[in-house]
XYZ file of C-alpha atoms in Angstrom:
690
model
C -141.592 65.560 320.517
C -141.000 62.481 321.069
C -138.075 63.042 320.364
C -137.569 65.664 322.913
C -139.671 63.067 325.925
C -137.210 59.736 325.290
C -135.022 62.810 326.614
C -136.626 64.527 329.032
C -137.548 60.633 330.320
C -133.234 60.561 330.766
C -133.390 63.799 331.703
C -135.040 62.984 334.902
C -134.350 59.316 336.158
C -131.047 61.295 336.464
C -132.809 62.433 339.677
C -130.659 61.672 342.560
C -128.155 60.358 340.819
C -126.429 63.920 340.067
C -124.119 63.917 343.143
C -121.655 62.240 341.842
C -121.553 63.877 338.577
C -120.128 66.966 340.340
C -116.783 66.258 340.260
C -116.741 65.979 336.659
C -117.481 69.403 335.861
C -115.286 70.426 338.108
C -112.972 68.797 336.716
C -114.113 69.378 333.028
C -113.389 73.375 334.010
C -109.856 72.304 335.320
C -108.736 70.376 332.578
C -110.336 73.768 330.220
C -108.146 75.848 331.852
C -104.765 73.873 332.060
C -105.615 73.107 328.619
C -105.998 77.250 327.673
C -102.775 77.992 324.670
C -103.415 81.731 326.575
C -103.553 82.655 330.070
C -107.073 84.616 330.392
C -107.098 87.058 332.624
C -109.996 88.883 334.958
C -111.931 90.346 331.846
C -112.077 86.364 330.731
C -112.812 83.997 333.826
C -115.585 87.505 334.711
C -117.090 86.259 331.412
C -117.223 82.894 331.583
C -118.734 83.008 334.811
C -121.634 85.451 333.631
C -122.254 82.667 330.047
C -121.522 80.806 332.086
C -124.763 81.948 335.061
C -126.825 82.524 331.183
C -126.755 79.242 330.675
C -128.436 77.550 334.236
C -131.456 80.557 333.620
C -131.639 79.198 330.116
C -131.328 75.140 331.537
C -134.327 76.317 334.356
C -136.666 77.839 332.299
C -137.312 74.352 329.629
C -138.882 71.219 332.417
C -137.502 68.685 332.859
C -133.739 70.235 332.063
C -133.336 72.122 335.664
C -131.058 69.660 336.760
C -129.098 70.941 333.731
C -128.145 74.400 336.114
C -125.324 73.392 337.784
C -123.403 72.046 335.301
C -122.127 75.419 333.435
C -121.927 76.769 336.833
C -118.977 73.681 338.033
C -117.384 74.389 334.759
C -116.967 77.629 335.063
C -115.838 77.720 338.903
C -113.571 75.076 337.633
C -112.070 77.114 334.920
C -112.062 80.132 337.897
C -110.223 77.489 340.757
C -107.605 76.883 338.621
C -106.398 79.589 337.801
C -107.425 80.665 341.316
C -104.871 78.956 342.800
C -102.107 79.399 339.413
C -101.428 82.616 341.294
C -101.526 82.476 344.941
C -98.512 80.437 344.628
C -96.928 82.378 341.472
C -93.103 82.253 342.923
C -89.890 83.098 341.195
C -88.591 81.576 339.234
C -84.855 81.029 338.092
C -84.233 82.409 334.565
C -80.220 81.469 334.046
C -77.617 79.026 334.706
C -76.377 79.948 338.861
C -73.102 78.853 340.016
C -71.932 79.802 343.690
C -73.267 80.149 346.961
C -76.685 79.207 348.379
C -78.176 79.000 351.470
C -82.127 78.204 352.786
C -84.127 75.757 355.573
C -83.879 72.758 355.026
C -87.993 71.531 354.492
C -87.492 67.676 353.141
C -85.001 65.188 351.939
C -86.308 62.008 349.461
C -85.019 60.367 346.354
C -85.080 61.806 343.103
C -84.624 59.443 339.905
C -81.220 58.179 339.977
C -81.362 57.505 343.349
C -79.641 60.608 344.403
C -80.354 61.788 348.041
C -81.262 65.617 347.289
C -82.605 68.417 349.598
C -85.381 70.654 349.794
C -85.098 74.221 350.630
C -87.097 77.818 351.002
C -86.572 80.555 352.879
C -82.800 81.003 349.921
C -80.397 82.874 349.951
C -79.054 83.389 346.034
C -75.480 85.408 345.895
C -75.956 88.399 343.210
C -78.995 87.801 343.305
C -81.540 90.089 344.403
C -84.466 89.108 346.611
C -87.432 89.695 344.368
C -85.709 87.500 341.357
C -84.649 85.094 344.449
C -86.803 81.474 343.833
C -89.080 80.297 347.092
C -87.016 77.204 347.193
C -84.731 74.992 345.645
C -84.294 71.686 344.996
C -80.617 70.365 344.591
C -79.049 66.492 345.458
C -76.566 65.977 346.344
C -73.408 63.812 344.143
C -72.048 62.726 347.601
C -72.956 60.256 350.874
C -73.302 62.731 354.201
C -74.562 63.390 357.384
C -78.047 65.062 356.407
C -79.138 67.607 359.067
C -82.567 67.789 360.559
C -85.129 69.452 358.502
C -85.523 73.392 359.585
C -82.147 73.830 360.034
C -80.572 76.718 357.397
C -78.102 74.935 355.518
C -75.222 76.096 352.659
C -73.647 74.534 350.150
C -72.082 75.857 346.188
C -74.627 74.513 343.843
C -74.971 74.480 339.857
C -78.562 75.408 339.299
C -81.818 75.626 336.666
C -85.216 76.908 335.891
C -87.240 73.552 336.132
C -86.787 72.363 332.873
C -89.736 71.641 330.172
C -91.269 68.143 328.147
C -87.976 65.976 327.281
C -91.100 66.106 324.270
C -93.621 68.163 322.920
C -96.642 66.764 324.630
C -95.212 65.508 327.523
C -95.547 65.662 330.513
C -94.062 69.487 331.698
C -92.005 69.466 334.533
C -91.944 73.212 334.722
C -95.750 73.646 335.537
C -95.325 70.571 338.710
C -92.350 73.110 339.307
C -94.695 75.901 339.193
C -97.407 74.913 341.589
C -94.798 73.302 344.781
C -92.879 77.029 344.051
C -90.168 75.579 343.424
C -88.092 78.143 341.319
C -85.019 76.424 340.564
C -82.783 73.005 340.310
C -79.443 71.698 340.315
C -76.933 69.595 341.864
C -73.347 70.025 344.404
C -70.904 68.244 344.802
C -69.133 70.247 347.640
C -69.904 69.406 351.213
C -73.919 70.339 353.319
C -72.040 73.246 356.083
C -75.313 74.037 359.285
C -75.229 78.021 358.988
C -78.243 77.464 362.012
C -79.434 74.877 364.254
C -83.381 74.040 363.244
C -86.075 76.306 364.288
C -89.353 74.939 366.035
C -91.902 75.907 363.069
C -91.236 72.746 361.930
C -91.557 70.234 364.412
C -92.787 67.963 362.310
C -90.995 67.921 359.987
C -88.273 66.569 363.233
C -90.388 64.255 364.342
C -91.263 62.127 360.916
C -86.989 62.210 360.618
C -87.010 60.687 365.217
C -89.562 58.489 364.307
C -87.658 56.819 359.666
C -84.555 57.334 362.564
C -86.423 54.643 364.796
C -87.746 52.623 362.674
C -84.122 52.237 360.632
C -82.017 51.727 364.495
C -85.487 48.648 365.107
C -84.827 47.411 361.832
C -82.397 46.553 359.210
C -81.735 46.069 355.952
C -84.313 46.605 352.760
C -87.080 46.204 354.655
C -85.971 49.364 357.093
C -86.688 51.843 354.312
C -89.744 50.766 352.749
C -91.329 50.375 356.756
C -89.760 53.765 356.661
C -91.332 55.502 353.549
C -95.194 54.045 354.394
C -94.746 55.295 357.798
C -93.557 59.026 357.596
C -93.529 59.039 353.434
C -89.802 58.190 354.002
C -88.299 57.000 350.756
C -84.923 57.972 350.778
C -83.678 54.371 352.334
C -85.944 53.730 350.659
C -82.581 51.359 347.517
C -82.914 51.234 344.214
C -83.910 47.929 343.113
C -86.753 47.554 345.390
C -88.221 49.792 343.805
C -88.134 48.882 340.599
C -89.474 44.885 341.838
C -92.099 46.511 343.507
C -93.255 48.450 339.610
C -91.945 45.815 338.097
C -94.994 43.168 340.147
C -97.374 45.675 340.210
C -97.103 46.641 344.180
C -94.941 50.357 343.912
C -98.756 51.784 345.542
C -97.926 49.319 348.585
C -95.141 52.443 349.128
C -97.059 55.478 348.048
C -99.168 56.475 351.699
C -102.924 56.222 350.367
C -105.581 55.622 349.914
C -104.838 51.513 351.243
C -102.603 52.405 353.783
C -105.162 54.919 355.024
C -107.986 52.288 354.256
C -106.041 49.928 356.341
C -104.736 51.525 359.944
C -108.305 54.101 360.382
C -109.622 50.145 359.514
C -107.389 48.297 361.954
C -107.739 51.434 364.776
C -112.478 51.337 364.193
C -112.283 48.169 364.113
C -109.769 47.499 366.931
C -111.864 49.833 369.224
C -115.520 49.514 368.811
C -114.636 45.699 369.332
C -112.969 46.081 372.052
C -115.513 48.609 373.559
C -118.638 46.257 373.265
C -116.773 43.467 375.031
C -117.440 45.933 378.242
C -120.098 45.377 379.578
C -120.465 49.257 380.897
C -120.081 51.110 377.249
C -120.803 48.154 374.877
C -124.998 48.618 375.780
C -125.240 52.245 376.656
C -122.610 53.927 374.281
C -122.769 55.070 370.767
C -119.767 52.373 370.265
C -119.854 52.616 366.653
C -119.013 56.827 366.482
C -116.834 55.849 369.750
C -114.929 53.837 367.388
C -115.081 56.160 363.983
C -114.383 59.405 366.207
C -111.575 57.018 366.797
C -111.031 56.638 363.580
C -111.047 59.882 362.055
C -108.070 60.812 364.844
C -106.241 58.703 364.458
C -106.362 59.684 360.508
C -105.562 63.022 360.917
C -101.740 62.018 362.726
C -100.565 59.332 360.114
C -101.039 62.497 357.946
C -98.909 64.770 359.865
C -97.335 62.495 360.437
C -96.341 61.518 356.841
C -95.561 64.283 355.903
C -99.367 65.617 354.049
C -98.204 64.672 350.651
C -100.607 65.303 348.771
C -102.288 61.599 348.115
C -101.516 61.046 351.665
C -103.897 64.025 351.910
C -106.174 63.183 349.193
C -106.808 59.800 351.077
C -107.594 61.029 354.927
C -109.826 63.491 352.949
C -111.744 60.130 351.478
C -111.599 58.341 354.842
C -112.793 61.702 356.605
C -116.453 61.592 354.223
C -116.519 58.036 354.992
C -116.100 58.453 359.190
C -118.614 61.572 359.454
C -120.983 59.196 357.140
C -120.839 56.756 359.951
C -121.229 59.775 362.929
C -124.108 60.685 360.733
C -125.647 57.927 360.556
C -125.314 57.596 356.392
C -123.724 54.844 354.516
C -120.085 55.533 354.359
C -118.820 53.750 351.446
C -121.167 55.442 348.306
C -120.254 56.981 344.946
C -121.842 60.598 346.921
C -119.193 59.483 349.501
C -115.663 59.576 346.549
C -117.367 62.166 344.848
C -117.561 64.134 347.563
C -113.577 63.563 348.468
C -112.503 64.532 344.887
C -114.725 67.412 344.987
C -112.991 68.618 348.580
C -109.940 67.179 346.596
C -110.492 69.451 343.329
C -111.009 72.567 344.958
C -108.491 72.784 347.297
C -105.806 71.846 345.278
C -107.158 71.668 340.838
C -103.916 70.759 339.793
C -103.769 67.607 341.199
C -106.717 65.975 337.941
C -103.887 66.030 335.716
C -101.676 63.876 338.957
C -100.963 59.305 338.286
C -102.815 59.564 342.087
C -105.235 61.281 342.116
C -106.411 60.182 338.411
C -105.707 56.063 339.816
C -107.070 55.753 343.265
C -110.445 57.141 342.220
C -110.475 55.614 339.270
C -109.894 52.389 341.729
C -112.406 53.703 344.255
C -115.157 54.901 342.364
C -115.166 51.678 339.852
C -114.602 49.418 343.184
C -117.645 50.779 344.728
C -119.983 50.029 342.011
C -118.960 47.788 340.859
C -119.571 46.098 344.798
C -123.006 47.609 345.346
C -123.562 46.082 341.423
C -123.142 42.839 343.554
C -125.419 43.814 346.443
C -128.232 45.168 344.400
C -128.069 41.576 342.894
C -127.616 39.660 345.798
C -125.066 37.457 343.841
C -123.406 34.955 346.733
C -119.991 35.246 347.109
C -120.218 31.653 348.500
C -119.876 30.918 351.959
C -119.101 32.661 355.602
C -114.947 32.136 356.028
C -113.515 32.537 351.965
C -116.221 35.651 351.771
C -113.145 38.008 352.374
C -111.037 35.628 350.258
C -113.587 36.248 347.098
C -113.128 39.675 348.163
C -110.087 40.652 348.090
C -109.740 38.752 344.886
C -112.774 40.657 343.406
C -112.054 43.933 344.649
C -108.228 43.017 342.824
C -108.990 42.435 339.885
C -111.649 45.007 340.006
C -108.756 47.940 341.218
C -105.729 46.776 338.551
C -108.503 46.551 335.584
C -110.261 51.106 336.534
C -106.687 51.285 336.840
C -104.048 49.390 334.310
C -105.021 52.000 331.256
C -104.214 55.298 333.635
C -100.998 53.243 334.636
C -100.010 52.071 331.157
C -100.605 55.998 330.532
C -98.576 57.024 332.869
C -95.804 54.858 333.225
C -96.110 52.787 329.418
C -95.556 49.643 331.415
C -98.855 47.355 331.781
C -97.462 44.504 334.874
C -99.481 41.215 334.019
C -98.252 39.473 337.568
C -99.546 42.433 339.158
C -103.516 40.576 340.058
C -100.745 37.407 341.543
C -98.547 39.506 343.635
C -101.413 41.503 344.847
C -103.543 38.599 346.161
C -100.079 37.821 347.622
C -99.009 40.921 349.446
C -101.504 43.154 350.128
C -103.316 40.943 353.161
C -99.775 40.589 354.235
C -99.698 44.260 354.412
C -103.093 44.544 356.309
C -103.375 41.781 358.951
C -99.421 41.696 359.930
C -97.599 45.018 358.528
C -99.825 48.081 359.513
C -101.063 46.702 362.924
C -97.907 45.798 363.644
C -96.224 49.166 362.785
C -99.739 50.503 365.566
C -98.239 47.984 368.149
C -94.623 49.374 367.847
C -95.534 52.822 368.278
C -97.912 52.362 370.561
C -95.708 50.568 372.911
C -91.978 52.514 372.574
C -92.150 54.723 375.176
C -91.653 51.782 376.946
C -89.254 49.811 375.813
C -90.932 47.838 373.817
C -91.176 47.910 370.407
C -89.845 44.850 369.047
C -92.867 43.202 370.149
C -94.115 45.296 367.085
C -91.646 46.119 364.709
C -90.075 41.793 364.281
C -93.458 40.959 362.668
C -94.141 43.698 361.004
C -90.112 43.380 359.430
C -91.517 39.938 358.710
C -94.033 41.556 356.847
C -92.539 43.888 354.801
C -89.604 41.034 353.250
C -92.323 38.976 353.024
C -93.724 41.875 350.156
C -90.076 42.355 349.418
C -89.699 38.355 348.407
C -92.824 38.186 346.631
C -92.160 41.907 344.767
C -89.007 39.832 343.711
C -90.031 36.619 342.759
C -92.847 38.603 340.120
C -90.805 41.097 338.676
C -88.123 37.853 337.262
C -91.601 35.966 336.655
C -91.001 36.128 332.407
C -92.662 38.101 330.620
C -93.845 39.818 333.919
C -94.808 43.358 331.516
C -95.689 45.039 328.455
C -94.186 48.312 327.248
C -96.057 49.790 325.598
C -96.027 53.723 323.849
C -98.077 57.151 324.703
C -101.089 57.066 323.813
C -102.280 60.093 321.133
C -103.644 63.295 323.480
C -107.525 62.678 322.712
C -107.105 58.867 324.409
C -106.963 59.408 327.815
C -109.950 62.111 327.998
C -111.979 59.984 326.255
C -111.318 56.833 327.806
C -112.035 58.504 331.014
C -115.480 60.025 330.134
C -116.949 57.248 328.346
C -116.196 55.241 331.666
C -117.706 57.951 333.746
C -120.663 57.297 331.396
C -120.942 53.396 331.944
C -120.437 54.341 335.592
C -122.562 57.100 336.535
C -125.381 57.120 334.795
C -129.169 55.272 335.289
C -130.958 53.155 332.632
C -129.960 51.128 329.567
C -128.159 54.298 328.026
C -125.060 53.880 330.819
C -123.702 50.640 328.257
C -123.444 53.249 325.515
C -120.217 55.147 327.932
C -118.399 51.550 326.369
C -118.084 52.234 322.949
C -115.560 55.322 323.376
C -113.848 53.461 326.033
C -113.441 50.360 323.391
C -112.281 52.829 320.463
C -110.015 54.631 322.394
C -108.198 51.410 323.338
C -108.501 49.239 319.914
C -107.022 53.196 318.635
C -103.829 52.994 321.071
C -101.385 50.652 319.305
C -101.846 52.771 315.766
C -101.432 56.205 318.309
C -98.120 57.629 315.757
C -94.512 58.501 317.439
C -92.936 61.082 315.956
C -89.988 59.999 313.433
C -88.128 63.036 315.354
C -87.333 64.069 317.739
C -84.825 66.488 319.865
C -83.831 67.614 323.433
C -83.808 71.700 323.964
C -80.473 71.014 325.663
C -79.607 70.570 322.171
C -77.887 66.943 323.991
C -79.537 64.647 322.771
C -80.912 64.183 319.059
C -83.139 60.044 318.246
C -84.689 60.092 315.099
C -86.802 56.711 313.697
C -85.105 53.032 312.211
C -86.842 49.918 311.982
C -85.430 47.996 314.685
C -86.890 51.546 316.970
C -85.744 54.371 319.165
C -82.002 55.486 317.371
C -80.410 57.426 319.463
C -76.836 59.827 318.921
C -75.548 59.072 322.438
C -75.215 56.018 324.089
C -74.169 58.852 327.962
C -75.164 61.707 329.319
C -78.687 62.479 329.027
C -80.706 59.873 330.388
C -83.287 60.931 331.974
C -84.418 62.118 328.638
C -83.191 59.488 326.206
C -85.765 57.062 329.228
C -88.900 58.842 328.457
C -88.157 58.857 324.914
C -87.418 55.518 324.919
C -91.041 54.772 327.447
C -93.278 56.580 325.307
C -91.906 54.877 321.848
C -92.912 51.478 324.269
C -88.909 50.535 324.196
C -87.612 48.463 326.509
C -84.031 48.351 325.525
C -81.461 50.802 327.520
C -79.732 53.828 325.961
C -76.378 52.512 324.817
C -78.538 49.597 323.111
C -80.214 52.566 321.062
C -76.952 54.517 320.279
C -75.778 50.998 318.617
C -78.977 51.489 315.989
C -78.203 55.379 314.766
C -76.296 53.560 311.570
C -75.767 56.813 309.798
C -72.779 58.936 310.134
C -71.618 61.747 308.608
C -67.389 62.518 309.750
C -67.954 61.402 313.268
C -71.102 62.822 313.295
C -74.786 61.363 313.718
C -76.547 62.511 310.336
C -80.554 61.763 309.512
C -81.766 62.181 305.971
C -84.793 62.813 304.073
C -86.515 64.361 301.249
C -83.509 66.908 301.134
C -83.367 67.370 305.145
C -80.322 66.699 306.917
C -80.020 67.117 310.657
C -76.889 65.755 312.491
C -76.112 66.350 315.735
C -72.441 67.847 316.677
C -72.442 68.552 321.186
C -69.734 70.189 322.086
C -67.356 72.870 320.139
C -64.696 70.574 318.594
C -67.909 68.219 316.724
C -69.824 71.623 316.402
C -66.258 73.239 314.287
C -65.898 69.534 312.742
C -69.231 70.184 310.823
C -68.376 72.493 307.733
C -70.025 71.350 305.150
C -73.335 72.864 304.636
C -75.986 73.690 302.907
C -79.554 75.921 303.544
C -81.475 72.508 304.510
C -78.886 71.092 306.737
C -79.626 71.807 310.340
C -77.137 71.032 313.006
C -77.662 70.762 316.584
C -75.447 71.629 319.257
C -74.727 73.071 322.875
C -72.906 75.715 323.076
C -72.898 78.860 320.567
C -71.637 78.853 317.430
C -68.592 80.453 317.034
C -69.092 83.589 314.422
C -67.979 81.600 310.476
C -68.320 78.781 311.606
C -71.162 76.707 309.804
C -71.837 79.349 308.150
C -75.400 77.401 305.995
C -76.548 75.934 308.457
C -79.281 76.673 310.529
C -77.734 75.865 314.139
C -80.137 75.457 316.853
C -78.089 76.115 319.716
C -78.963 76.890 323.421
C -80.570 80.455 322.918
C -82.604 78.971 320.356
C -83.615 76.295 321.949
C -84.892 77.871 324.760
C -87.356 79.868 323.229
C -88.759 76.171 320.821
C -88.436 74.243 324.751
C -87.731 69.973 322.866
C -88.551 69.273 319.130
C -90.265 66.379 317.960
C -91.483 66.024 313.404
C -94.103 63.863 312.691
C -94.153 60.947 309.734
C -96.049 63.891 307.965
C -94.337 66.082 307.624
C -95.605 68.257 311.254
C -93.700 70.083 313.308
C -94.272 70.257 316.819
C -92.061 72.099 319.415
C -92.496 71.830 323.770
C -92.764 75.952 323.230
C -96.026 75.934 320.805
C -98.256 73.120 322.980
C -97.072 74.838 325.651
C -98.453 78.348 325.407
C -97.818 81.463 327.097
C -98.573 80.839 330.253
C -97.172 80.807 334.246
C -94.673 79.150 334.044
C -93.613 79.415 330.784
C -91.196 81.641 330.231
C -92.372 82.986 326.811
C -90.139 84.400 324.078
C -90.173 86.022 320.620
C -89.307 83.695 317.874
C -85.087 84.295 316.881
C -84.840 84.845 313.101
C -83.070 80.671 313.838
C -86.777 79.901 314.660
C -87.979 81.554 311.569
C -85.539 79.684 309.089
C -86.315 76.371 311.553
C -90.217 76.483 310.336
C -88.936 77.931 306.850
C -87.091 74.209 306.005
C -89.633 71.625 308.271
C -92.882 73.291 306.531
C -94.617 74.879 309.478
C -94.972 77.704 312.561
C -93.405 76.711 315.896
C -95.694 79.075 317.968
């Protein structure tokens, strides 16, 4: 009885502090959906909803537990929301290699990770492909530099297209799932020119406006600052050079490039403060009108305009929701910055786009915001002095940078395998300039542009951006600026996040127990084992763990996959360096042997033809279909087999994992029954790729 009484007392202590848990339970349901091995049908979803109602009734029947009644409801709601969203965005996905004419309406222009300009097309037409099988959207990278038509125009070219690829390694980032929610059914490249088939239409007027603002900024500035300006004003990263982007990442300033909470907060905060101060100076308005609410309304309109102008990306949409909640609270005479406001913003984002739960942007932005609100609430409640008035802004900047950096560091390390050591220094030098120089100057330039006086704002804006880029360059060049870290185990990030949420949201001394699982997850991170063997889903690359790090079977080609493998290993070596680690070869082909198992990499027909000495425990990985009678005794993993397995991993204990087995039979996976080769692979390695 005492134990039950103690539990009841703890639960009753949470009354009045429950709403911040709403996005936690909603996100739990969404996370469950994405981890399911098979797609749930309507019957299963209805059963989950019914069970949640039963649990709700049971919870309500016990005194002291009634407030938990909504928890199972939110979990079920999250599961059903994610399933509904996945079905609502369903669109055809290309299921074969395509080469030929491609026509579509240009939606957006950006840059790929390899720095190539790429186009996203909708309303697509492919020669010889029925409309029912034609993807809703395709993305094409350009191999040649040329003038791109305005968004809204119908363009045509000749391109190579492929279906979206699965994870580079089992358990890794699943681009197919990401592409599914973007309705992106094919990706490829072209070396042919982009031809204009039809002039743009008015339904993409916003995209045209963004393009013209980007060109306006490029004309008004020059050098690397121009591309940076276009990126932070309209979200156009196509003119940001690769070296600047790398410097921003290494100095932990890449968040300044993405239009997110910082930019939206700085812009709306500047508009709010400027209008409020101006109205207060007018004697016939200040004492008589609700100046604070007028300024909040104007800032809200400015934020919406920025959302539209910047292209409405998910990060910008999330930031607008957060500032809308904040200024909405001002209009309703409530505290603007609270954990309730953060929770409400998170709920709105998750209801609108449940898949955003898996994105680094969502996780990092809400982690930083939650930690900042909690930290400053604790400082305010503890009446901790921040020093004399003249230094309080500097102290607040120092605290906010340190808290936000600490909150997002584990998430950034998990997603990007990189820990910048001088991020705090870089942010202290760059963020004030962004807030006090760049944002006000950008607003001034856009306001004066109709009068032809935009140079008044563009000049200081350029100086501020050049300063930020210089800080990024100098900090990135410092010795030991970053450390590479290996990818964590699949359980570590959820456990760390759950522990920190308990530590922040729970009321009472028991909140300290949340720190324990978070610390355990961090301590176990370095011991997370990496696969000793990795095989790319294209058959174009094999990687094995050598004493000095991952050894790769090729020095060139498959660069994206090679980079992902090395990053997940926490290895800073280049692909060429990793290829020199592979010492053992047979007939000129890279070979790996372990406990009677022999794996060789033979990309291309000529190299595959050189494989003649095989036994029934030999595996040959190749990029071409074997000819009849060739490598007869070997198990040949060629593209047709790899389409059934996806990428393959073998851990130190001899357990086999395939990307297909971990992804399961979901809407975004093109499920195929196991072939004879896949069953033989199971027999050789002693585990079944489902």
